[in-house]
Structure formats: C-alpha cells, structure tokens
Amino acid sequence: MAGNKTLTILKPDVVEQNAIGPVLTQITAHDFRIRAMRYTKLSDEQARGFYEIHKDKSFFENLIKFMTSGPVVLAILEKDNAVEDFRKLIGPTDSTKAEQGTIRHSYGTDIERNAVHGSDSDENAERECNFFFSYSERY
Ligand code: CDP
Ligand code: MG
C-alpha cells in the first residue's frame, strides 16, 4: 500500500518570487494537509546531507549553492498516495518540460531552479521527513 506522506521544500526561487502563499494554496487545494512546516535557511551542511544521494553528480555543487542562496519553506504533507500525487502536481525535474497547471510550470525556470522538492519514494519520504522534523513538531 502506498504511503500517505511526503516532504516538500519550497525552494529559494519560490520565496524570491514572493510566491509562498500561492504555492501553498495550490498544494492545499489538491487535498494535501500540512502536518509540519518551517521557514528557514538551509546551512551548507544541511543541504549537503539532504541531497547526499546526488553528491557525485555534476550538478551537485550548483544545487547546494542554489538551495542555500536564500530561505526556504520545509513541510510534511499528508494525503493518500502522497508521493505519487505530489510528484504529479509539481511536474518533471526540468521546469521547461512541465505541463501547464503544475507548480514547476508556474514557478520554475529550468532543471535547477525548479521551485519545489517532492520526495520520490515512500522510503525517501520517511528519511526526508525525519531529516528535518522531530515527531514533536508534527501535528
Ligand atoms: O527534484 P527531483 O527529484 O525532480 O530531481 P532530482 O533528480 O532528485 O534532482 C534533485 C535536484 O537537483 C533537482 O530538483 C534540481 O534542483 C537539481 N538538478 C540540477 O540542478 N540539474 C540536473 N541535471 C538535475 C537536477
Ligand atoms: Mg529527487
């Protein structure tokens, strides 16, 4: 059975566009419930730890620079089939290939500055939610 939670990050480009409100509105309009949320700026160490699976990729250093370039919003979202449904709502990694109606189409620029993160499996969702939030911060 598919899990019911996923971790999202509204990336620095969304905050820069002053679009936290509209993005959260789109998320909640699609029946995701916010179970934890924090406005913060990622440290270099947090960004490297979070994206550890990509540490050998050519884009890694630029990704870390981007993700630490300004504040972000971290949130745990809950819904049936959360991981798959949220990936559908955000669109593909490359914003230029995202369909109209997706968050990356509306707020992303390219394959790096793509507005939002969404966990890619239930296993990674579990790891990512635990990476940023303790159980006492979830409601
Ligand atoms: O975020 P998503 O799961 O769609 O993509 P990913 O393959 O897990 O990559 C993580 C993040 O690295 C992306 O969201 C982009 O911000 C960035 N990235 C990049 O800068 N250049 C690439 N060629 C691929 C990803
Ligand atoms: Mg990913």
CSV table of C-alpha atoms in Angstrom, one decimal, residues 17-72:
chain,number,residue,atom,x,y,z
A,17,GLN,CA,9.2,35.4,-6.2
A,18,ASN,CA,7.1,36.1,-3.1
A,19,ALA,CA,5.1,33.0,-4.0
A,20,ILE,CA,4.9,31.0,-0.8
A,21,GLY,CA,1.2,31.8,-0.5
A,22,PRO,CA,0.0,30.8,-3.9
A,23,VAL,CA,2.1,27.6,-3.9
A,24,LEU,CA,0.8,26.5,-0.5
A,25,THR,CA,-2.7,27.4,-1.8
A,26,GLN,CA,-2.2,25.1,-4.8
A,27,ILE,CA,-0.9,22.3,-2.6
A,28,THR,CA,-3.8,22.5,-0.1
A,29,ALA,CA,-6.4,22.9,-2.9
A,30,HIS,CA,-5.2,19.4,-4.0
A,31,ASP,CA,-6.1,18.0,-0.6
A,32,PHE,CA,-2.6,17.7,0.9
A,33,ARG,CA,-2.7,18.5,4.6
A,34,ILE,CA,0.2,20.2,6.2
A,35,ARG,CA,1.5,18.2,9.2
A,36,ALA,CA,4.7,20.2,9.9
A,37,MET,CA,6.1,23.3,8.5
A,38,ARG,CA,9.2,25.6,8.9
A,39,TYR,CA,10.5,28.8,7.3
A,40,THR,CA,14.3,28.6,7.4
A,41,LYS,CA,17.6,29.0,5.6
A,42,LEU,CA,19.4,25.7,5.0
A,43,SER,CA,23.0,25.5,6.1
A,44,ASP,CA,25.6,24.2,3.7
A,45,GLU,CA,25.8,21.1,5.9
A,46,GLN,CA,22.0,20.5,5.9
A,47,ALA,CA,21.8,21.0,2.1
A,48,ARG,CA,24.7,18.5,1.5
A,49,GLY,CA,23.1,16.0,3.9
A,50,PHE,CA,19.7,16.3,2.4
A,51,TYR,CA,21.0,15.8,-1.2
A,52,GLU,CA,23.6,13.2,-0.3
A,53,ILE,CA,22.4,10.8,-2.9
A,54,HIS,CA,23.4,13.3,-5.5
A,55,LYS,CA,26.9,14.1,-4.2
A,56,ASP,CA,28.7,12.5,-7.1
A,57,LYS,CA,26.6,14.3,-9.8
A,58,SER,CA,28.0,17.1,-11.9
A,59,PHE,CA,25.2,19.4,-10.8
A,60,PHE,CA,25.8,18.9,-7.0
A,61,GLU,CA,27.8,22.0,-6.2
A,62,ASN,CA,25.5,24.3,-8.1
A,63,LEU,CA,22.5,22.6,-6.4
A,64,ILE,CA,24.0,23.3,-2.9
A,65,LYS,CA,24.7,26.9,-3.9
A,66,PHE,CA,21.1,27.3,-5.1
A,67,MET,CA,19.5,25.6,-2.1
A,68,THR,CA,21.5,27.8,0.4
A,69,SER,CA,21.1,31.0,-1.5
A,70,GLY,CA,18.0,32.2,0.4
A,71,PRO,CA,15.3,31.0,2.8
A,72,VAL,CA,13.0,28.0,2.0
